[in-house]
Each structure stands twice: as structure tokens, then as C-alpha cells.
PDB file of C-alpha atoms in Angstrom:
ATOM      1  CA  UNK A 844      82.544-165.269  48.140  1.00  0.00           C
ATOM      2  CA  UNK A 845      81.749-166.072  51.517  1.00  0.00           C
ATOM      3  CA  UNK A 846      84.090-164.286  53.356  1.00  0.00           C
ATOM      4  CA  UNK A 847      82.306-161.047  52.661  1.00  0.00           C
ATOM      5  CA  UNK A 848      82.189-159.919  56.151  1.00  0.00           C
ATOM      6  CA  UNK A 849      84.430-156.971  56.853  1.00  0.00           C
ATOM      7  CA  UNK A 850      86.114-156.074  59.688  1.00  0.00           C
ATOM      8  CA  UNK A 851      89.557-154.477  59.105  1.00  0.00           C
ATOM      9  CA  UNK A 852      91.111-152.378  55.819  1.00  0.00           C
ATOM     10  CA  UNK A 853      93.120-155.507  55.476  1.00  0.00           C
ATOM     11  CA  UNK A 854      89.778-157.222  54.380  1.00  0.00           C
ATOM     12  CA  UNK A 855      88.727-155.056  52.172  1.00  0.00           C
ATOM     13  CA  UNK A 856      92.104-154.465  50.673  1.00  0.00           C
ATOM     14  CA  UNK A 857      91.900-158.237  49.813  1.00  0.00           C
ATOM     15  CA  UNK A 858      88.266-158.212  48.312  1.00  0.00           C
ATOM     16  CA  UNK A 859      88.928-154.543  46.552  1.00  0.00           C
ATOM     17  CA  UNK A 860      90.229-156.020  43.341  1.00  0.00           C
ATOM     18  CA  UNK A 861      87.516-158.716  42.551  1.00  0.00           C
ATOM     19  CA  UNK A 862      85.153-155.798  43.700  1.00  0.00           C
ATOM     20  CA  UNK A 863      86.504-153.510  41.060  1.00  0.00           C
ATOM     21  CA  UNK A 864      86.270-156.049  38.756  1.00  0.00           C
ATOM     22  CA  UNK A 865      82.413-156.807  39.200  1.00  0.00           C
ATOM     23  CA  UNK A 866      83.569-160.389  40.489  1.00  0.00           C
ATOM     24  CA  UNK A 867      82.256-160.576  43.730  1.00  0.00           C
ATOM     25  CA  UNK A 868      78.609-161.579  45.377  1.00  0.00           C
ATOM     26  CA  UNK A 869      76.199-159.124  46.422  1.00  0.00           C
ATOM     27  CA  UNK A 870      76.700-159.571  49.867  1.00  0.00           C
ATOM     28  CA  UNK A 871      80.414-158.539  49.415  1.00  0.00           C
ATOM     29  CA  UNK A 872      80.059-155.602  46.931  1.00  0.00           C
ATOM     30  CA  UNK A 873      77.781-153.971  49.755  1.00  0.00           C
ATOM     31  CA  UNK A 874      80.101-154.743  52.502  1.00  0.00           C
ATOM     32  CA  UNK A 875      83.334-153.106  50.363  1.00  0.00           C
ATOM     33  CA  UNK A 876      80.745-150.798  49.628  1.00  0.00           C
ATOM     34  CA  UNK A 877      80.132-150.061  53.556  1.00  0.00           C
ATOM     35  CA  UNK A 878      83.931-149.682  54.563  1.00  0.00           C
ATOM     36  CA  UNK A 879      84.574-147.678  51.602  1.00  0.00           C
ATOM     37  CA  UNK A 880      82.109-145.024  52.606  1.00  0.00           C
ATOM     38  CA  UNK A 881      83.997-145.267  56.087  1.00  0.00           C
ATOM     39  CA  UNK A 882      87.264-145.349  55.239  1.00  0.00           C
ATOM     40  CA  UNK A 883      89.162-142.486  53.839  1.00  0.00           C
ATOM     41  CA  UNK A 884      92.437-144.837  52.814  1.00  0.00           C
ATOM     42  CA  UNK A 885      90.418-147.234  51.422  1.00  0.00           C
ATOM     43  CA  UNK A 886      88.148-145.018  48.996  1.00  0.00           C
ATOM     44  CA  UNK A 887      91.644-143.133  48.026  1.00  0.00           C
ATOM     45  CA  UNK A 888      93.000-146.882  47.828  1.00  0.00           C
ATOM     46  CA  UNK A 889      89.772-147.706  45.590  1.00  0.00           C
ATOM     47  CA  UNK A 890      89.848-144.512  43.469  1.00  0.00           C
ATOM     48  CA  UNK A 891      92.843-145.106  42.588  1.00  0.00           C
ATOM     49  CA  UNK A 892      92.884-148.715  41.544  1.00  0.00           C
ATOM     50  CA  UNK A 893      89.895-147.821  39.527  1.00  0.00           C
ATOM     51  CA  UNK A 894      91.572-144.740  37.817  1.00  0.00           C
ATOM     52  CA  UNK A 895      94.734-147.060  36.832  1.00  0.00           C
ATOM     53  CA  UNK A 896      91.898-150.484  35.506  1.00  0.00           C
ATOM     54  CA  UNK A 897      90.457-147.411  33.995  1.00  0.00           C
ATOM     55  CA  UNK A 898      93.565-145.903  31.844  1.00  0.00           C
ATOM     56  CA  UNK A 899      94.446-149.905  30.784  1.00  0.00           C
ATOM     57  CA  UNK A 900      90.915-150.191  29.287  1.00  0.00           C
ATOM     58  CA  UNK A 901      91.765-147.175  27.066  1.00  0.00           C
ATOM     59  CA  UNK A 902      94.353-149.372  25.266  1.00  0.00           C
ATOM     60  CA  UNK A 903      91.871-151.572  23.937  1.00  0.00           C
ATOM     61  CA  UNK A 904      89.436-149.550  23.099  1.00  0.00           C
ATOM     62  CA  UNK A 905      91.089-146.647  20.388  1.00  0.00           C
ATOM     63  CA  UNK A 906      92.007-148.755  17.389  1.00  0.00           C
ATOM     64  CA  UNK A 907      88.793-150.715  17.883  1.00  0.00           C
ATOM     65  CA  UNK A 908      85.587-149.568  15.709  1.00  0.00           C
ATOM     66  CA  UNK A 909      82.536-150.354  17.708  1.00  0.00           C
ATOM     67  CA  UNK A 910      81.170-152.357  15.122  1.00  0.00           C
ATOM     68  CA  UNK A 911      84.033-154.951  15.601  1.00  0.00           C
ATOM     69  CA  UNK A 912      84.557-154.564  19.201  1.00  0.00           C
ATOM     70  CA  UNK A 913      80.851-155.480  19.419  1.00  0.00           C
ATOM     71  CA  UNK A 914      81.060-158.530  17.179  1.00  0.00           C
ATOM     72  CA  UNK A 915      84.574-159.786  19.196  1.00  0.00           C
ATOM     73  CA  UNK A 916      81.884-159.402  21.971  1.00  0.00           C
ATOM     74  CA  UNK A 917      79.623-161.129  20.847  1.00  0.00           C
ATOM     75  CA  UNK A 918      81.918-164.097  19.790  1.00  0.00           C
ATOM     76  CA  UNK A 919      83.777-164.434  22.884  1.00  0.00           C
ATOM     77  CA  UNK A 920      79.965-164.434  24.844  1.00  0.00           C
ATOM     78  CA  UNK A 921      79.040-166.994  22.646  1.00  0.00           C
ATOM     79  CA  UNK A 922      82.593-169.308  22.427  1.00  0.00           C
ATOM     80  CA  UNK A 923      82.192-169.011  26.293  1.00  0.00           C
ATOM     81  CA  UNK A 924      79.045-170.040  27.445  1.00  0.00           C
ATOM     82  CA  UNK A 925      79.422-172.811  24.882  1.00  0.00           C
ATOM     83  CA  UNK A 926      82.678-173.943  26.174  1.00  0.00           C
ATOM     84  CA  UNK A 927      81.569-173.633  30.042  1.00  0.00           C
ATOM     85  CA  UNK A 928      78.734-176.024  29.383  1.00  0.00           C
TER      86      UNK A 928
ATOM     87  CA  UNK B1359      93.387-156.037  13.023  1.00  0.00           C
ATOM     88  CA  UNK B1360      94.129-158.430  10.461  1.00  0.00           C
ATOM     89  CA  UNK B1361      93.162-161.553  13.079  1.00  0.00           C
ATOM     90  CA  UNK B1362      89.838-159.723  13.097  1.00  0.00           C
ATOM     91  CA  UNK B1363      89.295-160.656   9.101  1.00  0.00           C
ATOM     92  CA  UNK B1364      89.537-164.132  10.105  1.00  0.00           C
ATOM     93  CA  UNK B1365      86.289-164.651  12.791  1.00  0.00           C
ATOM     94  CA  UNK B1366      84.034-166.343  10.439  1.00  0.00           C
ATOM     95  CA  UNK B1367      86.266-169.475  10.022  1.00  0.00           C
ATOM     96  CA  UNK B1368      86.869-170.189  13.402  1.00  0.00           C
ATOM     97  CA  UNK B1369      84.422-173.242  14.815  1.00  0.00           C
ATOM     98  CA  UNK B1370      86.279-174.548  17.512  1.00  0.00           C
ATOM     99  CA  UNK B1371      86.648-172.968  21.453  1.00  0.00           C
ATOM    100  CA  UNK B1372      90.669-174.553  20.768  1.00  0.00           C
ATOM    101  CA  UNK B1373      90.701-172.112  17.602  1.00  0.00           C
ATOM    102  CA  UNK B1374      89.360-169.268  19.335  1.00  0.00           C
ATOM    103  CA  UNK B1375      91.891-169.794  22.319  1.00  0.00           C
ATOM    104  CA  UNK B1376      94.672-169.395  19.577  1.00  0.00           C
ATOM    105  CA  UNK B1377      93.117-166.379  17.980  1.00  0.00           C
ATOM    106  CA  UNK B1378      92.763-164.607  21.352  1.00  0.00           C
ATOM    107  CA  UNK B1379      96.643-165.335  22.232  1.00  0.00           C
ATOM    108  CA  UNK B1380      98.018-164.686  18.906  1.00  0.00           C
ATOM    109  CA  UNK B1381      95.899-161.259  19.115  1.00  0.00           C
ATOM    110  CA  UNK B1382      97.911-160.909  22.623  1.00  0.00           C
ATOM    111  CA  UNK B1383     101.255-161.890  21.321  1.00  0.00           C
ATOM    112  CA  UNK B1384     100.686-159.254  18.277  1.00  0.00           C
ATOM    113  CA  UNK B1385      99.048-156.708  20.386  1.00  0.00           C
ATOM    114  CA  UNK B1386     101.880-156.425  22.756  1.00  0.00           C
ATOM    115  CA  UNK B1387     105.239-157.398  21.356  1.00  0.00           C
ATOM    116  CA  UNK B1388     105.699-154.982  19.011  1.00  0.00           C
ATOM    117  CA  UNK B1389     107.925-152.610  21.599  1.00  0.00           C
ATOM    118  CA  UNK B1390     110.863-153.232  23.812  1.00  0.00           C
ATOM    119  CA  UNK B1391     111.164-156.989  22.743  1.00  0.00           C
ATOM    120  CA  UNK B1392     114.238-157.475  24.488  1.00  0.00           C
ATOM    121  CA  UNK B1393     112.553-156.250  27.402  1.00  0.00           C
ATOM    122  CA  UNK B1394     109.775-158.657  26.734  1.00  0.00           C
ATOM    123  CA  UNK B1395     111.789-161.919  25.744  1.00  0.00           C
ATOM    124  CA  UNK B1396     113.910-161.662  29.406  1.00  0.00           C
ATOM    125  CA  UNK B1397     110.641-161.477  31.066  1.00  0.00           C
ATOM    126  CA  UNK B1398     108.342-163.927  29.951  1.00  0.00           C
ATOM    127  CA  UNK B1399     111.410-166.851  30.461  1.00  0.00           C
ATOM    128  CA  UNK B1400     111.861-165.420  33.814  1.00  0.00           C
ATOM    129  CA  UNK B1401     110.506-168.173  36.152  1.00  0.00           C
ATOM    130  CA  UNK B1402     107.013-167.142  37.847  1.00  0.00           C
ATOM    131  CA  UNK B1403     107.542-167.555  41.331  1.00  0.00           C
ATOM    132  CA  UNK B1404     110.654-165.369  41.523  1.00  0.00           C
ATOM    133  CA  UNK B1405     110.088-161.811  42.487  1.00  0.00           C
ATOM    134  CA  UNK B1406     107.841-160.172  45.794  1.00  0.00           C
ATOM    135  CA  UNK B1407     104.262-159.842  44.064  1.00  0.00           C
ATOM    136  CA  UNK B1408     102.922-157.262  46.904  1.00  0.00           C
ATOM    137  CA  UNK B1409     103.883-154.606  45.113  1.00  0.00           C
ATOM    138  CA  UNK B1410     101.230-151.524  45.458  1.00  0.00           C
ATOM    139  CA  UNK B1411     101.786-148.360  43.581  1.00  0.00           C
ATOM    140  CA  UNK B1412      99.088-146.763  45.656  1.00  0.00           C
ATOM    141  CA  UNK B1413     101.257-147.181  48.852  1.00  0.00           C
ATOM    142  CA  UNK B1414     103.773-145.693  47.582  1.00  0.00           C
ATOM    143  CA  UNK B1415     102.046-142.906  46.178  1.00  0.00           C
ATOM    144  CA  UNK B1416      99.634-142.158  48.729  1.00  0.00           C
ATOM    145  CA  UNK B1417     100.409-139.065  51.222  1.00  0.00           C
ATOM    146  CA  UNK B1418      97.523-138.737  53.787  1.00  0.00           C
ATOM    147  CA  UNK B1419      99.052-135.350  54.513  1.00  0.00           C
ATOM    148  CA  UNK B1420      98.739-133.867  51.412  1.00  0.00           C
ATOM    149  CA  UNK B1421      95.003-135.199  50.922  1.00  0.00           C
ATOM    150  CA  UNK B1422      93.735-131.505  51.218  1.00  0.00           C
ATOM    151  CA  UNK B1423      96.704-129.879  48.741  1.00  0.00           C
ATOM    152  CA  UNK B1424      96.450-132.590  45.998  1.00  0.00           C
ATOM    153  CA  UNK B1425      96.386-136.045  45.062  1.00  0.00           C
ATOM    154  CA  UNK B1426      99.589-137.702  44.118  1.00  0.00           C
ATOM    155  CA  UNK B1427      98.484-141.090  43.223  1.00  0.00           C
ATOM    156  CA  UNK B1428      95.999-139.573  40.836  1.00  0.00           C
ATOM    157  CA  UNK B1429      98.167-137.391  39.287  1.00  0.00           C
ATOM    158  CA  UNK B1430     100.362-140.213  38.375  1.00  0.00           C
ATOM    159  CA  UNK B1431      98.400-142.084  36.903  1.00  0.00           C
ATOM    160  CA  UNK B1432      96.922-139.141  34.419  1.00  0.00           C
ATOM    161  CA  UNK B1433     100.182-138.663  33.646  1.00  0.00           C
ATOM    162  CA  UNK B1434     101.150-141.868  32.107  1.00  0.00           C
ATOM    163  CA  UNK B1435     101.549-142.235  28.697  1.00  0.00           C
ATOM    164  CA  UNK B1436      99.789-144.828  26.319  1.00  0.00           C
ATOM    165  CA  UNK B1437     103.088-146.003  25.580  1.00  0.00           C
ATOM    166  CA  UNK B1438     103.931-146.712  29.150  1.00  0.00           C
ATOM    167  CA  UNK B1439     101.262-148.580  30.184  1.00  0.00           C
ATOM    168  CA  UNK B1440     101.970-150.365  26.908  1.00  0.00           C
ATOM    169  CA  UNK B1441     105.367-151.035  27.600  1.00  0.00           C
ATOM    170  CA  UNK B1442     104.752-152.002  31.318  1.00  0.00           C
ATOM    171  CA  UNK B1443     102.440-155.329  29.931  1.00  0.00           C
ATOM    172  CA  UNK B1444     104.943-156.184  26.966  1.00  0.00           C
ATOM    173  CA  UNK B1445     107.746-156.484  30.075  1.00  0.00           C
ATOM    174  CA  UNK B1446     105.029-158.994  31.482  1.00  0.00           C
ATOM    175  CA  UNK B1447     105.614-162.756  31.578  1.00  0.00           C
ATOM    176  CA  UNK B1448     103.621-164.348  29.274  1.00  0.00           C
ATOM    177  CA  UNK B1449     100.967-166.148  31.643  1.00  0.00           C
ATOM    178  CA  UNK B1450     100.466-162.646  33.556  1.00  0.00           C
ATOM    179  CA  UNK B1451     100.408-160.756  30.608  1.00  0.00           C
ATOM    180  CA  UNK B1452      97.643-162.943  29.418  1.00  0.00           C
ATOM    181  CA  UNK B1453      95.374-162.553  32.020  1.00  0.00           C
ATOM    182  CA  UNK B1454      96.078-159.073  32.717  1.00  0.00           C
ATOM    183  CA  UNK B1455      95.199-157.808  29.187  1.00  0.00           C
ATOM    184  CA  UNK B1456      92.315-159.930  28.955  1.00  0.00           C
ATOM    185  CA  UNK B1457      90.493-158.561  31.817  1.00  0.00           C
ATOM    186  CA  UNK B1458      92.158-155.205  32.074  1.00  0.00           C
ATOM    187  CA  UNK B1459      92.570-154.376  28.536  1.00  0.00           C
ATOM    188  CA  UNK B1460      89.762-156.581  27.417  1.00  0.00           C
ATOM    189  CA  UNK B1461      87.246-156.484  30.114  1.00  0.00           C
ATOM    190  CA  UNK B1462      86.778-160.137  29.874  1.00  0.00           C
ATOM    191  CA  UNK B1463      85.294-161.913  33.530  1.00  0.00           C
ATOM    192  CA  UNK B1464      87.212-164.009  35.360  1.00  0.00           C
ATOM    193  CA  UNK B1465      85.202-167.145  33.745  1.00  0.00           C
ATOM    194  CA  UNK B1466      85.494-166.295  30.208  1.00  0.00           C
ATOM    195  CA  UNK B1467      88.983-165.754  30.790  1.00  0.00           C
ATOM    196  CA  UNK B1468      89.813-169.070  32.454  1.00  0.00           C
ATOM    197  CA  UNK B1469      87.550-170.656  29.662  1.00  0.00           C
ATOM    198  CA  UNK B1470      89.730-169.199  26.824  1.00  0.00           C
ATOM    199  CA  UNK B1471      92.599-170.262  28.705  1.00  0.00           C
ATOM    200  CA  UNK B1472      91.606-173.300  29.807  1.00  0.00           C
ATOM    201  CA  UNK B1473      92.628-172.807  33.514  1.00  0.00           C
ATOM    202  CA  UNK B1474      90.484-172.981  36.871  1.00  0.00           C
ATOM    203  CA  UNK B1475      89.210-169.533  37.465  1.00  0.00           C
ATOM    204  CA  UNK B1476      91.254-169.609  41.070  1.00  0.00           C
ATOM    205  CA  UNK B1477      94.608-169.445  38.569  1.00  0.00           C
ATOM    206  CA  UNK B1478      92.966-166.594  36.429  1.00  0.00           C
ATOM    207  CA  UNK B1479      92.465-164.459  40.129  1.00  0.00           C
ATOM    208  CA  UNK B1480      96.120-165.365  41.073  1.00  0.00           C
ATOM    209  CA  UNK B1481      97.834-164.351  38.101  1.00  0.00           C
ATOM    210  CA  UNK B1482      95.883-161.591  37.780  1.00  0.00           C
ATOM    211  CA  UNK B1483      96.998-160.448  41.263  1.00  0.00           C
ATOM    212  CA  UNK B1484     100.372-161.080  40.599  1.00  0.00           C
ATOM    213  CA  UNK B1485     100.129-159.710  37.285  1.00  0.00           C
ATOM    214  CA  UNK B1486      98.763-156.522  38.114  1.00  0.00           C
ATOM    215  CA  UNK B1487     101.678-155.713  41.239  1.00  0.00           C
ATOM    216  CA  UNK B1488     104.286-156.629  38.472  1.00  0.00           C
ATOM    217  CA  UNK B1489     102.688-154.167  36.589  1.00  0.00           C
ATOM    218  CA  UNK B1490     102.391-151.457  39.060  1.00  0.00           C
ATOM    219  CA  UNK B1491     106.083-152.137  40.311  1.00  0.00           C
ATOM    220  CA  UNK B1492     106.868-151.557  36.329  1.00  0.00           C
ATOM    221  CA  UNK B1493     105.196-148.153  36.092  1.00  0.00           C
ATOM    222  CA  UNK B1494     106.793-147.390  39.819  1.00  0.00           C
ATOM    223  CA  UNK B1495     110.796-148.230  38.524  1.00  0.00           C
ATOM    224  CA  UNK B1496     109.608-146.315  35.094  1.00  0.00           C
ATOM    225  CA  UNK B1497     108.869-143.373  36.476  1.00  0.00           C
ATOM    226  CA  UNK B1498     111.600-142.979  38.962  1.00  0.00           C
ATOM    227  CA  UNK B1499     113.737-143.598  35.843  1.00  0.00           C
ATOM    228  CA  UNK B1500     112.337-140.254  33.914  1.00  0.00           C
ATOM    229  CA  UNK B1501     111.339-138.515  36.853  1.00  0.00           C
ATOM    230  CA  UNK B1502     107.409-138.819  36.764  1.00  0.00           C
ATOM    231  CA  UNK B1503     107.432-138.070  40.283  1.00  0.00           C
ATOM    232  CA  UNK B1504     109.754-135.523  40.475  1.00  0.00           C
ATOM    233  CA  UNK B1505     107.227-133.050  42.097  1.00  0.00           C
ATOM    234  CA  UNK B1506     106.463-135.256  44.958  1.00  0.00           C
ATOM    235  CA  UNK B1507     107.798-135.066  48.374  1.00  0.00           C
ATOM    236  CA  UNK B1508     111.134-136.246  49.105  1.00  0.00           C
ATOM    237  CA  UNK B1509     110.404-138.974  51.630  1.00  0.00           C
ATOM    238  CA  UNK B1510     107.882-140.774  49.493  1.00  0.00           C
ATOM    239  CA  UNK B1511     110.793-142.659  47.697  1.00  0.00           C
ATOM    240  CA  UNK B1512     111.567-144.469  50.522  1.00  0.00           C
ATOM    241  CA  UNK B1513     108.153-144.951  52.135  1.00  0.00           C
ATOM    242  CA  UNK B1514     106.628-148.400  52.455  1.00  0.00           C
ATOM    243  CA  UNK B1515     103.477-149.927  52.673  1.00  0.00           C
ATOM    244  CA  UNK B1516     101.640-148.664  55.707  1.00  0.00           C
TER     245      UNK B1516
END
């Protein structure tokens, strides 16, 4: 992302998803970072957001064992970097 | 489960694309197919996909008395988040179970689909508002947000 410079809550707004998600550069994880720790909309906006990814994680995760989850994790790691190359 | 038993014999990234969908498909059909079937023929480029629950929800006022947004969310039931992604067209409800549900990346999921990653952010964006507008017309529907103040109904996004 190149973009990462912030200047308005409409900025961050767009970059908050891919943020949540882990799917954005350094540079713009420290600048939502930096607004959020401004911004009293925005964190609310972010807390949120995270609270609702947070509650649709939960479905996959209870009729899972760990062992299998892990093994699906592993297969999916390896299926992927295989099929990216 | 049962698609689980069946890892060792798939060799191919094609065959593991078909596993992960069919584990989709059986994951998330099983209620309100009617629901389901309408959606997921619907056409993809029909209905507003700004929706935000969060503007909605949010009160500014009432920061220091409670926290609306939050509280609806805790409040949802398994079942309705569950029913929100079934009423999901297919190529949203793809995306949005494999990173939400699944905590795939972006790349992995655009490598089991076989789709640029740019498509995999854009139907996840558009997923995810259909999915909040879901829970939104749910909950007025049973009265989630019964407790909330009166003008919130009609507020829009700020």
C-alpha cells in the first residue's frame, strides 16, 4: 500500500479493513495506528469492526478439534505457496 | 467433517479448490435455503454495498452511558451470524467465510479461488456491508435494538 499517508477519517476508514485484517504494509498499520490513537470515532469505528471479524471467527473454530484445524492449516499453507509459485 | 476424512487423496491445487468450496457450500447451506438460493442468483452489482452497521449503531452521545454498537454485536446469536452468510451470494459468501470465518490472507484466498487478489479485497468489501446490512434488517425484525434510542433508526452515515 502506498497510499498509507493519513490525513482525514475518510482515509483511515478506507485502509481500516485491510488493517484489521493484517493486510497492509508497515508504513500503513502505523499510520491507522496514529489516527486511531487520535480519533475517538475511529477507535469506536475500529473496536467495533474487530469485535464483529471477531464473533465470525467463532463459527469456525467450535466444531473444529485443534488437531484438524492445524493440519487444514497446514495444507492450505502448503497448497498455497505451491500454487503462488 | 466428513470432507476432512478425505485430505490425504487430494494432489492437485484444482482438487483442493473443490474441497474448500464444497466445505463452503456444506458449511453454510444447511439453514434458510430459500433464503440462500434467491440470493446467490441475485446479480452482483445490484444493491448499495456502503452499508455500515457501525454508523448506524454508533451514538457519540451515549459514549459515556454505554456502547450500543458493542452491545449488538454480543448479542448476536451463532445462528444469526450463520444465517446472515448463507443469505450471501455465492462469490461474497466465498470470500467472506474464507477470511472471516477461516482466517485465510487475502493471497491464499485468491490462490484457492483462482482470482487476482484486487477481486478477493472487493468482494470482501462488498461482502462484508451485505453482511452487516443482513444483521441490521435482522435485528430490526426481532427487535435486537429495541433498547436503543429512538432516532437511531433513521440516522445515517455521518
Amino acid at each position: 500500500v502506498t497510499r498509507s499517508e493519513i490525513k482525514s477519517c475518510e482515509d483511515a476508514i478506507r485502509l481500516l479493513a485491510a488493517y484489521l485484517d493484517r493486510e497492509v504494509s508497515e508504513a500503513a498499520h502505523a499510520e491507522v495506528e496514529r489516527h486511531l490513537s487520535t480519533c475517538r470515532s475511529c477507535y469506536s469505528r475500529a473496536q467495533f469492526e474487530r469485535r464483529l471479524k471477531k464473533r465470525l471467527a467463532e463459527l469456525g473454530q467450535e466444531p473444529v478439534r485443534p488437531a484438524l484445524s492445524q493440519r487444514v492449516q497446514e495444507l492450505i499453507k502448503d497448497f498455497t505457496v505451491t500454487g503462488s509459485e | 467433517m466428513k470432507a476432512l476424512e478425505s485430505l490425504p487423496s487430494l494432489r492437485s491445487l484444482q482438487s483442493f479448490r473443490g474441497w474448500v468450496l464444497r466445505i463452503l457450500h456444506n458449511t453454510f447451506v444447511s439453514r434458510s435455503r430459500s433464503a440462500w438460493a434467491r440470493a446467490s442468483h441475485e446479480p452482483l452489482d445490484t444493491v448499495a454495498d456502503d452499508f455500515s452497521l457501525f454508523e448506524r449503531l454508533h451514538q457519540p452521545i451515549l459514549l459515556w452511558w454505554g456502547n450500543p454498537e458493542m452491545d449488538f454485536v454480543n448479542r448476536l446469536l451463532r445462528e444469526d451470524l450463520e444465517r446472515a452468510i448463507d443469505a450471501l451470494p455465492d462469490a461474497f459468501r466465498e470470500v467472506v467465510v474464507l477470511v472471516d470465518v477461516q482466517g485465510l490472507g487475502y493471497r491464499d484466498v485468491a490462490n484457492v479461488l483462482g482470482v487476482p487478489v484486487g477481486t478477493v479485497r472487493s468482494r470482501l468489501a462488498r461482502g462484508r456491508s451485505r453482511l452487516q446490512k443482513a444483521l441490521w434488517e435482522h435485528a430490526l425484525e426481532v427487535g435486537l435494538r429495541g433498547d436503543l434510542p429512538s432516532n437511531s433508526r433513521e440516522k445515517g452515515p455521518e
